[in-house]
PDB file of C-alpha atoms in Angstrom:
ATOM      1  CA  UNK W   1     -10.834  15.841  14.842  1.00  0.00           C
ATOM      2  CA  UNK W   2      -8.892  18.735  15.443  1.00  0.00           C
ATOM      3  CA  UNK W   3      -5.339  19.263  14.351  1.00  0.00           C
ATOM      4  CA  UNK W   4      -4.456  20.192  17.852  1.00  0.00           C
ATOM      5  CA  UNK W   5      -4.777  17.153  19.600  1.00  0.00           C
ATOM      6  CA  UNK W   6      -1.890  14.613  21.206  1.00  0.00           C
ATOM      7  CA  UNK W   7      -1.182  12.490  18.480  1.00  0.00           C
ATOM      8  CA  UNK W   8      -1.149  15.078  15.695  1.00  0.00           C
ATOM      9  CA  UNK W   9       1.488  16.481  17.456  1.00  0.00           C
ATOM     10  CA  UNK W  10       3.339  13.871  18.671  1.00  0.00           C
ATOM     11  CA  UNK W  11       3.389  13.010  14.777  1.00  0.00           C
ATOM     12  CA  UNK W  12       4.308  16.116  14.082  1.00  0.00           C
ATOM     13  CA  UNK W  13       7.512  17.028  16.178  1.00  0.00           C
ATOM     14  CA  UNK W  14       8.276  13.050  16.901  1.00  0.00           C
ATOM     15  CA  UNK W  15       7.241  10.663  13.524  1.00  0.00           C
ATOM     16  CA  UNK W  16      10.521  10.324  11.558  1.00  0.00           C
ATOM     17  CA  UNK W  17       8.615   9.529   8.636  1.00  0.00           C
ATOM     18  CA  UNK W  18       9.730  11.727   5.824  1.00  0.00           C
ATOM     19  CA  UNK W  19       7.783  13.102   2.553  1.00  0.00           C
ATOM     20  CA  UNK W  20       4.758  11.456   1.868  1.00  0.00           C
ATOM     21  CA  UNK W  21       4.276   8.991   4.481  1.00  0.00           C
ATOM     22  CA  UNK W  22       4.372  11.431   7.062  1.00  0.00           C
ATOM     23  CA  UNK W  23       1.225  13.728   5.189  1.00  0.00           C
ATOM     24  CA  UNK W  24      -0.696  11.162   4.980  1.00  0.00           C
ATOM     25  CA  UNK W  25      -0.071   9.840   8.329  1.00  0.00           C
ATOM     26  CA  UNK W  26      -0.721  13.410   9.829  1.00  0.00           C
ATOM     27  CA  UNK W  27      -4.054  13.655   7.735  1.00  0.00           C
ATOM     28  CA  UNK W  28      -4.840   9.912   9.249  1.00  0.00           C
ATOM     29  CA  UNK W  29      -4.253  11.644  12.467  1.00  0.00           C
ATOM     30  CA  UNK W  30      -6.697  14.424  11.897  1.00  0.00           C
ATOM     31  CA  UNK W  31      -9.857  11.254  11.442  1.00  0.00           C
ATOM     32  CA  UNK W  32      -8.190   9.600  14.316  1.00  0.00           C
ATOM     33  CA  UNK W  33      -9.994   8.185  17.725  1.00  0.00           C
ATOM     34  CA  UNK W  34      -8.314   8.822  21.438  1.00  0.00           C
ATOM     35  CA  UNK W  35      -7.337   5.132  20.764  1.00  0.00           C
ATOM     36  CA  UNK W  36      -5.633   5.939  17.114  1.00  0.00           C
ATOM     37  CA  UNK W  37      -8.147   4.307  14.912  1.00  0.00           C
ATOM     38  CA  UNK W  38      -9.527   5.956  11.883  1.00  0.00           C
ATOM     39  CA  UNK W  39     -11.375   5.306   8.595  1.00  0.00           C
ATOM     40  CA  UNK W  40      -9.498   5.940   5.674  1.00  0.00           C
ATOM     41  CA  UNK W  41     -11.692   6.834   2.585  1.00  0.00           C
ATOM     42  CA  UNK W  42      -9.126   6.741  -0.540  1.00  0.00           C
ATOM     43  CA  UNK W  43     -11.288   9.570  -2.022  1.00  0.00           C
ATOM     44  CA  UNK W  44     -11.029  11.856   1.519  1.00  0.00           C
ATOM     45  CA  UNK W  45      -7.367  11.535   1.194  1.00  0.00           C
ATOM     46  CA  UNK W  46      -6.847  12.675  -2.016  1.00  0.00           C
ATOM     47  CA  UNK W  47      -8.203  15.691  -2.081  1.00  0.00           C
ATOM     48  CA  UNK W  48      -6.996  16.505   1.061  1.00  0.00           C
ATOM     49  CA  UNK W  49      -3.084  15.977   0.534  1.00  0.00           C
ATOM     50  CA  UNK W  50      -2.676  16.236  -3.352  1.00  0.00           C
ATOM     51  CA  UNK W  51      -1.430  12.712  -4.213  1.00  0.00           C
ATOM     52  CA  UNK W  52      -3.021  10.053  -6.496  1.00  0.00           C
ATOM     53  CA  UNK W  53      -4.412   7.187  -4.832  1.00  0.00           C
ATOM     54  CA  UNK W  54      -1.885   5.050  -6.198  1.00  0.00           C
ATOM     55  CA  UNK W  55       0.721   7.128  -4.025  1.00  0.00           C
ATOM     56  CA  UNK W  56      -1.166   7.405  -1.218  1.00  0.00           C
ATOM     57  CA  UNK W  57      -1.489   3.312  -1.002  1.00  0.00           C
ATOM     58  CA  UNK W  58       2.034   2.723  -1.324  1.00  0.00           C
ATOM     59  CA  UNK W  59       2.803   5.651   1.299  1.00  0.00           C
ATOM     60  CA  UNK W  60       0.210   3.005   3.402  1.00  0.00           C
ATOM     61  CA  UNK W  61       2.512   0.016   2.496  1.00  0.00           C
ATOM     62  CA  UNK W  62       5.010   1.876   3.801  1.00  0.00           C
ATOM     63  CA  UNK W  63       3.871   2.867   7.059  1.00  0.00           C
ATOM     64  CA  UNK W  64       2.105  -0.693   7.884  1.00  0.00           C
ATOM     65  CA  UNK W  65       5.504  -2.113   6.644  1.00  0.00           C
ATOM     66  CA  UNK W  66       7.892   0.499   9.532  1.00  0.00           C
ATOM     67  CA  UNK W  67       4.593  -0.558  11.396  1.00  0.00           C
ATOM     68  CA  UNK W  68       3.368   2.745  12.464  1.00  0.00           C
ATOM     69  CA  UNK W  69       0.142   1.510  11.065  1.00  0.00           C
ATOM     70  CA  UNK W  70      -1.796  -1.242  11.940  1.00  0.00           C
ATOM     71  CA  UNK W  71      -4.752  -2.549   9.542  1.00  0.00           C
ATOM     72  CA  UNK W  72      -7.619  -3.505  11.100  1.00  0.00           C
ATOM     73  CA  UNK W  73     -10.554  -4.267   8.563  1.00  0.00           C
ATOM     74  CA  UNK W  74     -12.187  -2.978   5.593  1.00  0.00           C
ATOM     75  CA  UNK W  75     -16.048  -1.432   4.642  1.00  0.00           C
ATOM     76  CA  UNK W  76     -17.302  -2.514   1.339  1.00  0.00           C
ATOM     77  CA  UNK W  77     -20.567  -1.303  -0.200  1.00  0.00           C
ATOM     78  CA  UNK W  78     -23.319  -3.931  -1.393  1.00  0.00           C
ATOM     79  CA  UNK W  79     -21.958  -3.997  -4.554  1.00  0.00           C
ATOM     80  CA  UNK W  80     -18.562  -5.420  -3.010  1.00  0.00           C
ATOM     81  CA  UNK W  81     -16.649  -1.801  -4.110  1.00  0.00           C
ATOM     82  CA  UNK W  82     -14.467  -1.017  -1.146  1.00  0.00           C
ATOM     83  CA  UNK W  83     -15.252   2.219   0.275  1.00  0.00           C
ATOM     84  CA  UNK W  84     -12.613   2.924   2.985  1.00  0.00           C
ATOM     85  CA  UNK W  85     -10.383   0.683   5.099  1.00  0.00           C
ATOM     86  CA  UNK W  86     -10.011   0.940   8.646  1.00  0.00           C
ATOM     87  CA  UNK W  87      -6.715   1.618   9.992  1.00  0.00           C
ATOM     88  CA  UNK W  88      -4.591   2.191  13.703  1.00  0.00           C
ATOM     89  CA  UNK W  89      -1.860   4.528  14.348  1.00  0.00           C
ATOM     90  CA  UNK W  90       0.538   2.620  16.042  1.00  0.00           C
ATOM     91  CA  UNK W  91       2.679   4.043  18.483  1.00  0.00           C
ATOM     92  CA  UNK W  92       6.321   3.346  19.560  1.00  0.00           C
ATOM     93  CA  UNK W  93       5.136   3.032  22.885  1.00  0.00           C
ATOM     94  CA  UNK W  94       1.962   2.594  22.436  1.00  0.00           C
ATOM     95  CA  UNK W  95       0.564   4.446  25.043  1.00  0.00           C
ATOM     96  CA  UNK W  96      -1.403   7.456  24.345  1.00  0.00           C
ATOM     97  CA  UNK W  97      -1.265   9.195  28.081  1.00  0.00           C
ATOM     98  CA  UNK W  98       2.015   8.341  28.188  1.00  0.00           C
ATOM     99  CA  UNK W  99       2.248  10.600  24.334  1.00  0.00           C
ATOM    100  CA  UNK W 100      -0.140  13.225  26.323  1.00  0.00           C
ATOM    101  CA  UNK W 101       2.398  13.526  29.211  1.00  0.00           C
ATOM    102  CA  UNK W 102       5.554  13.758  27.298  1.00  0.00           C
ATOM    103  CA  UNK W 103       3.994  16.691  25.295  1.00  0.00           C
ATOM    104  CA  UNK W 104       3.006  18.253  27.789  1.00  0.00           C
ATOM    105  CA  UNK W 105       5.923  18.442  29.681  1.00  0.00           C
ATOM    106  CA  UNK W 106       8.084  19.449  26.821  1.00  0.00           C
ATOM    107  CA  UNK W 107       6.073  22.314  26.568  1.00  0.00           C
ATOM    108  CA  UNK W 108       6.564  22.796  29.963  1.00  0.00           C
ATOM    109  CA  UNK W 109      10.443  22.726  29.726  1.00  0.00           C
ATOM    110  CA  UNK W 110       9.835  25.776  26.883  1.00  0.00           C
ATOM    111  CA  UNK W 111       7.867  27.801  28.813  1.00  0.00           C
ATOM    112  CA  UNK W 112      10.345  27.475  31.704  1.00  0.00           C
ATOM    113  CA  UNK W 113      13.455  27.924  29.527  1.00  0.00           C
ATOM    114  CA  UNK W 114      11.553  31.445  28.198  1.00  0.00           C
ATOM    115  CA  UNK W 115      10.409  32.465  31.225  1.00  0.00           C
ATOM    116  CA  UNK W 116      13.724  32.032  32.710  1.00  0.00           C
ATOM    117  CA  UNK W 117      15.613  33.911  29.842  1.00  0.00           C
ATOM    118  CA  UNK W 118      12.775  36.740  29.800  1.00  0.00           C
ATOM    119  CA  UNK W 119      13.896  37.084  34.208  1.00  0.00           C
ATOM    120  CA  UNK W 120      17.426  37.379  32.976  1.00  0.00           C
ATOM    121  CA  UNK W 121      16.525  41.095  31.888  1.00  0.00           C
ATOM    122  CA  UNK W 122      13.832  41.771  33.708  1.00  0.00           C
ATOM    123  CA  UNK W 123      14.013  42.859  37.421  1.00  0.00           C
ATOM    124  CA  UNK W 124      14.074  39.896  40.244  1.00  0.00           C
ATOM    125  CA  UNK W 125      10.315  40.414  41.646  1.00  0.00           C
ATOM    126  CA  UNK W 126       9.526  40.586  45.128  1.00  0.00           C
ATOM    127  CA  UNK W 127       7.790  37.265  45.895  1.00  0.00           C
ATOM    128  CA  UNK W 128      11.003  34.205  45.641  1.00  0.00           C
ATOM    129  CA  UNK W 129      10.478  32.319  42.526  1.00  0.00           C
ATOM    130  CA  UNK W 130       9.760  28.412  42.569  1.00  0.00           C
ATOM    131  CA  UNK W 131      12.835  26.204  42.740  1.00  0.00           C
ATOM    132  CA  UNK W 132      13.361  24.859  39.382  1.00  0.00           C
ATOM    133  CA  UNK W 133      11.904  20.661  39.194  1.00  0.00           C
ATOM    134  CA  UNK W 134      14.919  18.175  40.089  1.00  0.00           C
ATOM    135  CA  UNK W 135      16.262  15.605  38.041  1.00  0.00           C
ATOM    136  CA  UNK W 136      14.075  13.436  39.870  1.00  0.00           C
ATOM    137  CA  UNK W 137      10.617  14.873  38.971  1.00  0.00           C
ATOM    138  CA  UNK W 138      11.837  14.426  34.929  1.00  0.00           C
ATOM    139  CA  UNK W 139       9.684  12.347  32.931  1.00  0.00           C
ATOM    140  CA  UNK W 140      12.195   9.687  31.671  1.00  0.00           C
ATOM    141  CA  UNK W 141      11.340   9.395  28.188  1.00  0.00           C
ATOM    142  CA  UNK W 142      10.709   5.899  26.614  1.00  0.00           C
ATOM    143  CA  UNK W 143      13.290   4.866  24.171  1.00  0.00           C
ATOM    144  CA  UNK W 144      11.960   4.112  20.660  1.00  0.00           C
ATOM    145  CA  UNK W 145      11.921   0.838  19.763  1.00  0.00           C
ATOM    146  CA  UNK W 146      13.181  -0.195  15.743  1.00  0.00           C
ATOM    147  CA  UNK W 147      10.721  -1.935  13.674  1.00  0.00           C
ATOM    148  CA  UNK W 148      11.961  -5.621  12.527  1.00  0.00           C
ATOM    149  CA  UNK W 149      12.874  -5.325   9.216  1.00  0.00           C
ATOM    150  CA  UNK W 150      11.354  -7.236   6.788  1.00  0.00           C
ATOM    151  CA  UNK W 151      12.797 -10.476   4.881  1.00  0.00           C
ATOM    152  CA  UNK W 152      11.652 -11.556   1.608  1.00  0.00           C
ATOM    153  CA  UNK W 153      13.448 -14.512   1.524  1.00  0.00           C
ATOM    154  CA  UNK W 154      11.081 -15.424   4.736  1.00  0.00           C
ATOM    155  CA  UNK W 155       7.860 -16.032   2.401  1.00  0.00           C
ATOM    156  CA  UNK W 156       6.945 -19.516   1.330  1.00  0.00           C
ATOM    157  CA  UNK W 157       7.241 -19.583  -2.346  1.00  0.00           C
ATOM    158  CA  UNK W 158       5.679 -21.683  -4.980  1.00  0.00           C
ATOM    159  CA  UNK W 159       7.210 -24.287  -7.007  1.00  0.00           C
ATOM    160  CA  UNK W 160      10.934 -25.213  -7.412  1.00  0.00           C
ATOM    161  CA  UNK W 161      14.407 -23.793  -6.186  1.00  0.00           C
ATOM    162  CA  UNK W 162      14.080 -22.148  -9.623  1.00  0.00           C
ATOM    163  CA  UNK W 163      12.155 -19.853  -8.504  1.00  0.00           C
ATOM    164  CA  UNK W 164      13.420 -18.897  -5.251  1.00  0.00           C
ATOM    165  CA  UNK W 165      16.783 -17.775  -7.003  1.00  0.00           C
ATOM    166  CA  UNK W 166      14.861 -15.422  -9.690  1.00  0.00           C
ATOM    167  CA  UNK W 167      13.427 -14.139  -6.308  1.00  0.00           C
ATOM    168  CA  UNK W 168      16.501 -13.609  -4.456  1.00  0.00           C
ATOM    169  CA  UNK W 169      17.464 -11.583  -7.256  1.00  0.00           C
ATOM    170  CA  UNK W 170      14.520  -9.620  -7.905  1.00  0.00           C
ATOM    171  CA  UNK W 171      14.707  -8.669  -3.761  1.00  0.00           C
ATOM    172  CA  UNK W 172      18.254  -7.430  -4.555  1.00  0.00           C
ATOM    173  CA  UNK W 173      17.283  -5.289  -7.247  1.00  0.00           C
ATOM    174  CA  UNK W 174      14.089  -4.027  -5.191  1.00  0.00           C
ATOM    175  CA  UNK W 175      16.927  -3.030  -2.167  1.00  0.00           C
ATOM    176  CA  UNK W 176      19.252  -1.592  -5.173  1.00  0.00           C
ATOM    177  CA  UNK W 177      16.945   0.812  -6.726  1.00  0.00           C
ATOM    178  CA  UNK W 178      16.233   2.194  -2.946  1.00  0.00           C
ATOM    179  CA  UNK W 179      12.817   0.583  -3.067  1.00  0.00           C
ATOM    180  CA  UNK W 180      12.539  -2.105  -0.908  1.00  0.00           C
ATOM    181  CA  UNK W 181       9.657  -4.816  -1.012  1.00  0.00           C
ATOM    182  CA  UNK W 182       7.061  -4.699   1.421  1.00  0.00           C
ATOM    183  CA  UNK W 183       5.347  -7.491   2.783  1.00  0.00           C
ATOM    184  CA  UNK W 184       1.944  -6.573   1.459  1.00  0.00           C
ATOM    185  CA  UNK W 185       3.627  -6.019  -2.270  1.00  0.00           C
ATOM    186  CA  UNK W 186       5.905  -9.379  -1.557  1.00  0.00           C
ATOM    187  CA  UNK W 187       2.088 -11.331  -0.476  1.00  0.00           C
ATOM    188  CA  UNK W 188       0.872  -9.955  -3.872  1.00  0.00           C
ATOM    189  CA  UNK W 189       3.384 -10.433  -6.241  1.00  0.00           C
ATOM    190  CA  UNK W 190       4.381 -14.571  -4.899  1.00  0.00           C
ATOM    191  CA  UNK W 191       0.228 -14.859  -5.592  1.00  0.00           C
ATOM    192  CA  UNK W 192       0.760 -13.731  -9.072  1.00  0.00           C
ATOM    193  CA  UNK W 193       3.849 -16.207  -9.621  1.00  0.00           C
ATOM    194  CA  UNK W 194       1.642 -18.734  -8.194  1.00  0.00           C
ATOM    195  CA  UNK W 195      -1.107 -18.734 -11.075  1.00  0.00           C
ATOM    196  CA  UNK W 196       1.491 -20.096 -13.813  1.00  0.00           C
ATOM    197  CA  UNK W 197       4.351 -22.917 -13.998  1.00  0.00           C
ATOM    198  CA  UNK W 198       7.923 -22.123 -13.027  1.00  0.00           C
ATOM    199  CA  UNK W 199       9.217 -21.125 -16.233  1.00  0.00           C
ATOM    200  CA  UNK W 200       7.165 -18.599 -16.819  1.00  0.00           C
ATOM    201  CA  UNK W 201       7.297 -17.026 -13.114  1.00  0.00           C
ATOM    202  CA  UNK W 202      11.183 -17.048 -13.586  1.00  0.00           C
ATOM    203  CA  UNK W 203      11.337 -15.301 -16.801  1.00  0.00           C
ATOM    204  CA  UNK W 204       8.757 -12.522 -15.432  1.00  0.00           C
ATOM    205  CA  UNK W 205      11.149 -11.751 -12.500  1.00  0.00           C
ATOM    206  CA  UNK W 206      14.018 -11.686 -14.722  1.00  0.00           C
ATOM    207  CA  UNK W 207      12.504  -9.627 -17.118  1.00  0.00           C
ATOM    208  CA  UNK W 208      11.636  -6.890 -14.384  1.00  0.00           C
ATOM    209  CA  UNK W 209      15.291  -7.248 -13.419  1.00  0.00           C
ATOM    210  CA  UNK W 210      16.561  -6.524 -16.857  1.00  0.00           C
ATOM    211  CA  UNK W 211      14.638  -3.558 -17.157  1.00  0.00           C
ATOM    212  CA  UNK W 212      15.233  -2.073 -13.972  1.00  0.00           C
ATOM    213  CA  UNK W 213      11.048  -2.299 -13.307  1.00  0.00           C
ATOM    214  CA  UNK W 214       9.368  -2.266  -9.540  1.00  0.00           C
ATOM    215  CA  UNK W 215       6.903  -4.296 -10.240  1.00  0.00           C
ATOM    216  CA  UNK W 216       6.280  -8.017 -12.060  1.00  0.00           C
ATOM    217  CA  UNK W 217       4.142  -8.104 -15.333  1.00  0.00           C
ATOM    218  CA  UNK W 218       3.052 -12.167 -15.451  1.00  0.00           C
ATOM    219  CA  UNK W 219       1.761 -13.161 -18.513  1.00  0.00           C
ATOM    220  CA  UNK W 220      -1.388 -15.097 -18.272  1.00  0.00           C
ATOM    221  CA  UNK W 221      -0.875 -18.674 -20.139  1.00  0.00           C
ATOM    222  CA  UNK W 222      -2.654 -18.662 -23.458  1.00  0.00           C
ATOM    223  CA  UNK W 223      -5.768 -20.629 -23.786  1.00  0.00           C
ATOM    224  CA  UNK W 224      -5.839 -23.147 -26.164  1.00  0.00           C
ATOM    225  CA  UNK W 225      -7.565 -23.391 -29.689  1.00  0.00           C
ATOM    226  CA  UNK W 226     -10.288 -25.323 -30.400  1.00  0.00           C
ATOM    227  CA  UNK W 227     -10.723 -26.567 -33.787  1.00  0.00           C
ATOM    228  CA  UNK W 228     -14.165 -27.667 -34.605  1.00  0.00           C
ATOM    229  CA  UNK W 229     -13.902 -30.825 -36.827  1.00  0.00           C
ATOM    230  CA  UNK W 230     -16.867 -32.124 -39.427  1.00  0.00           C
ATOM    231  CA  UNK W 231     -19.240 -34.566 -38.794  1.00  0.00           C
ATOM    232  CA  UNK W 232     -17.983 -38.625 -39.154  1.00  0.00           C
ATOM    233  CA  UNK W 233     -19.220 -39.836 -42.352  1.00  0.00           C
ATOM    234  CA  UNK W 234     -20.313 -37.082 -45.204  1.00  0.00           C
ATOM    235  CA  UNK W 235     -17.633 -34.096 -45.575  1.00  0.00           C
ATOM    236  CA  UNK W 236     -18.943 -31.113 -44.256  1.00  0.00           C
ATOM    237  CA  UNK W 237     -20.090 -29.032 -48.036  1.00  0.00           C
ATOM    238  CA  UNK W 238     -18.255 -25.746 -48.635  1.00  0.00           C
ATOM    239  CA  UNK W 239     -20.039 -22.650 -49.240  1.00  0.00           C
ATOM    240  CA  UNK W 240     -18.969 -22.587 -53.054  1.00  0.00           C
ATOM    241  CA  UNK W 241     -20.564 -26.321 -53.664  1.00  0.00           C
ATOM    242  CA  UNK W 242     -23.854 -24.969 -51.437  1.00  0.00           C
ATOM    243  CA  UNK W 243     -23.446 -21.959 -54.525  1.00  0.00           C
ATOM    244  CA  UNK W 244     -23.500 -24.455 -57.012  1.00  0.00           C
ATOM    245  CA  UNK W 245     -26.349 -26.891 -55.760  1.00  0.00           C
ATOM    246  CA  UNK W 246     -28.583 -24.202 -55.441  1.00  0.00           C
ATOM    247  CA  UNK W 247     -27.891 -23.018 -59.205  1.00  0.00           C
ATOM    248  CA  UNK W 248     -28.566 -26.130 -60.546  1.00  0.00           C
ATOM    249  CA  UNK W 249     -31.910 -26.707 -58.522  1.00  0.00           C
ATOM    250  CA  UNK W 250     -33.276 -23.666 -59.747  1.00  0.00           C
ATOM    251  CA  UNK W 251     -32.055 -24.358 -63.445  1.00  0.00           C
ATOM    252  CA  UNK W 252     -33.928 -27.580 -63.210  1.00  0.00           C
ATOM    253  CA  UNK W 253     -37.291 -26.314 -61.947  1.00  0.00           C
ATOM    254  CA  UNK W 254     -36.935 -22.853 -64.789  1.00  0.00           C
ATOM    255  CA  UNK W 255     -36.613 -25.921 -67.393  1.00  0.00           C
ATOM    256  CA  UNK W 256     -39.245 -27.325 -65.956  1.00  0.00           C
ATOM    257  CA  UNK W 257     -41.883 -24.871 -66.006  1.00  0.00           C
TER     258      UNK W 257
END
């Protein structure tokens, strides 16, 4: 799709997504449909803006999370690899002749401002010049509406009040550090606490706390050892006695012989 279209550059003079969010939503834009959707293939995207896949998700997190993207499904090969995910660039006003018109009468506004600035040195011509539009004929603009922010403390957590104080916590130090939690990461991480007991969920918040970390490392519970015991009755002979019984049996049949 070409770069010229409506919603590359409504993203483009409009989006107040900043750094990386906003390249990879502009590249979206380049795959996108008249209706916004797009595949995103992970492999696509990073040769075409420079990041590592592990940036370009979390730029995704990001933008689902502000919601100017919208996930809609995912295509996975037989093997069950995922091969791209299918997204939707959600607008403000989610109206894409609505995004058509307003471009194209800002555009319109330039060209009149230039023309009218080039006439200011130029001689009047001969034929009278159109009446400039009235306030009337204006395109009001729609306002933008502000994504809901989103609440960690919101989730339904597992286990005790134990753990929903470690997690207040670690959501305070997520907002500290200037890297909020998203609600995909948030989903992700309370499944992880959710595979082992309380204790250890707490003490793998804290410890990402403590050392100022993003993200929660929980340690899997160890599995526990099984000792194989002898047989009931007869101990079970040690190699050095097997040694021994063999000796003798062949010291018997030599004397033997």
């Amino acid at each position: 799709m070409s770069h010229k279209t409506p919603i590359f550059k409504w993203i483009w003079e409009k989006c107040p997504a900043k750094n990386g969010d906003k390249l990879v939503l502009l590249r979206l834009a380049c795959f996108a449909e008249k209706d916004g959707t797009c595949w995103a293939a992970p492999e696509v995207l990073e040769s075409s803006t420079g990041m590592t896949r592990r940036n370009i998700y979390r730029c995704m997190d990001r933008l689902v999370a502000d919601g100017w993207l919208e996930m809609l499904g995912k295509r996975r090969a037989e093997n069950g690899r995922m091969l791209c995910q299918r997204y939707r660039i959600a607008f403000k006003n989610d109206n894409l002749s609505l995004i058509g018109d307003n471009l194209s009468t800002d555009n319109k506004d330039k060209e009149h401002n230039e023309e009218k600035e080039l006439g200011a040195d130029a001689p009047a011509p001969a034929t009278s010049s159109p009446s400039p539009p009235s306030s009337a004929e204006k395109v009001s603009k729609p306002k933008k509406a502000s994504a809901p922010k989103f609440d960690p403390a919101s989730l339904p957590l597992p286990h005790g009040p134990g753990l929903a104080g470690a997690w207040a916590e670690f959501a305070q130090h997520r907002r500290e550090i200037r890297a909020p939690l998203t609600p995909t990461a948030a989903l992700r991480i309370v499944g992880d606490l959710a595979a082992v007991n309380e204790s250890a969920a707490v003490e793998a918040l804290r410890k990402s706390v403590k050392h100022g970390w993003r993200g929660v490392f929980v340690e899997a519970p160890a599995k526990p050892t099984i000792v194989e015991l002898p047989p009931q009755g007869r101990p079970k002979q040690t190699a050095l006695e097997k040694h021994l019984a063999e000796q003798r049996e062949q010291f018997a049949k030599e004397n033997a012989a």
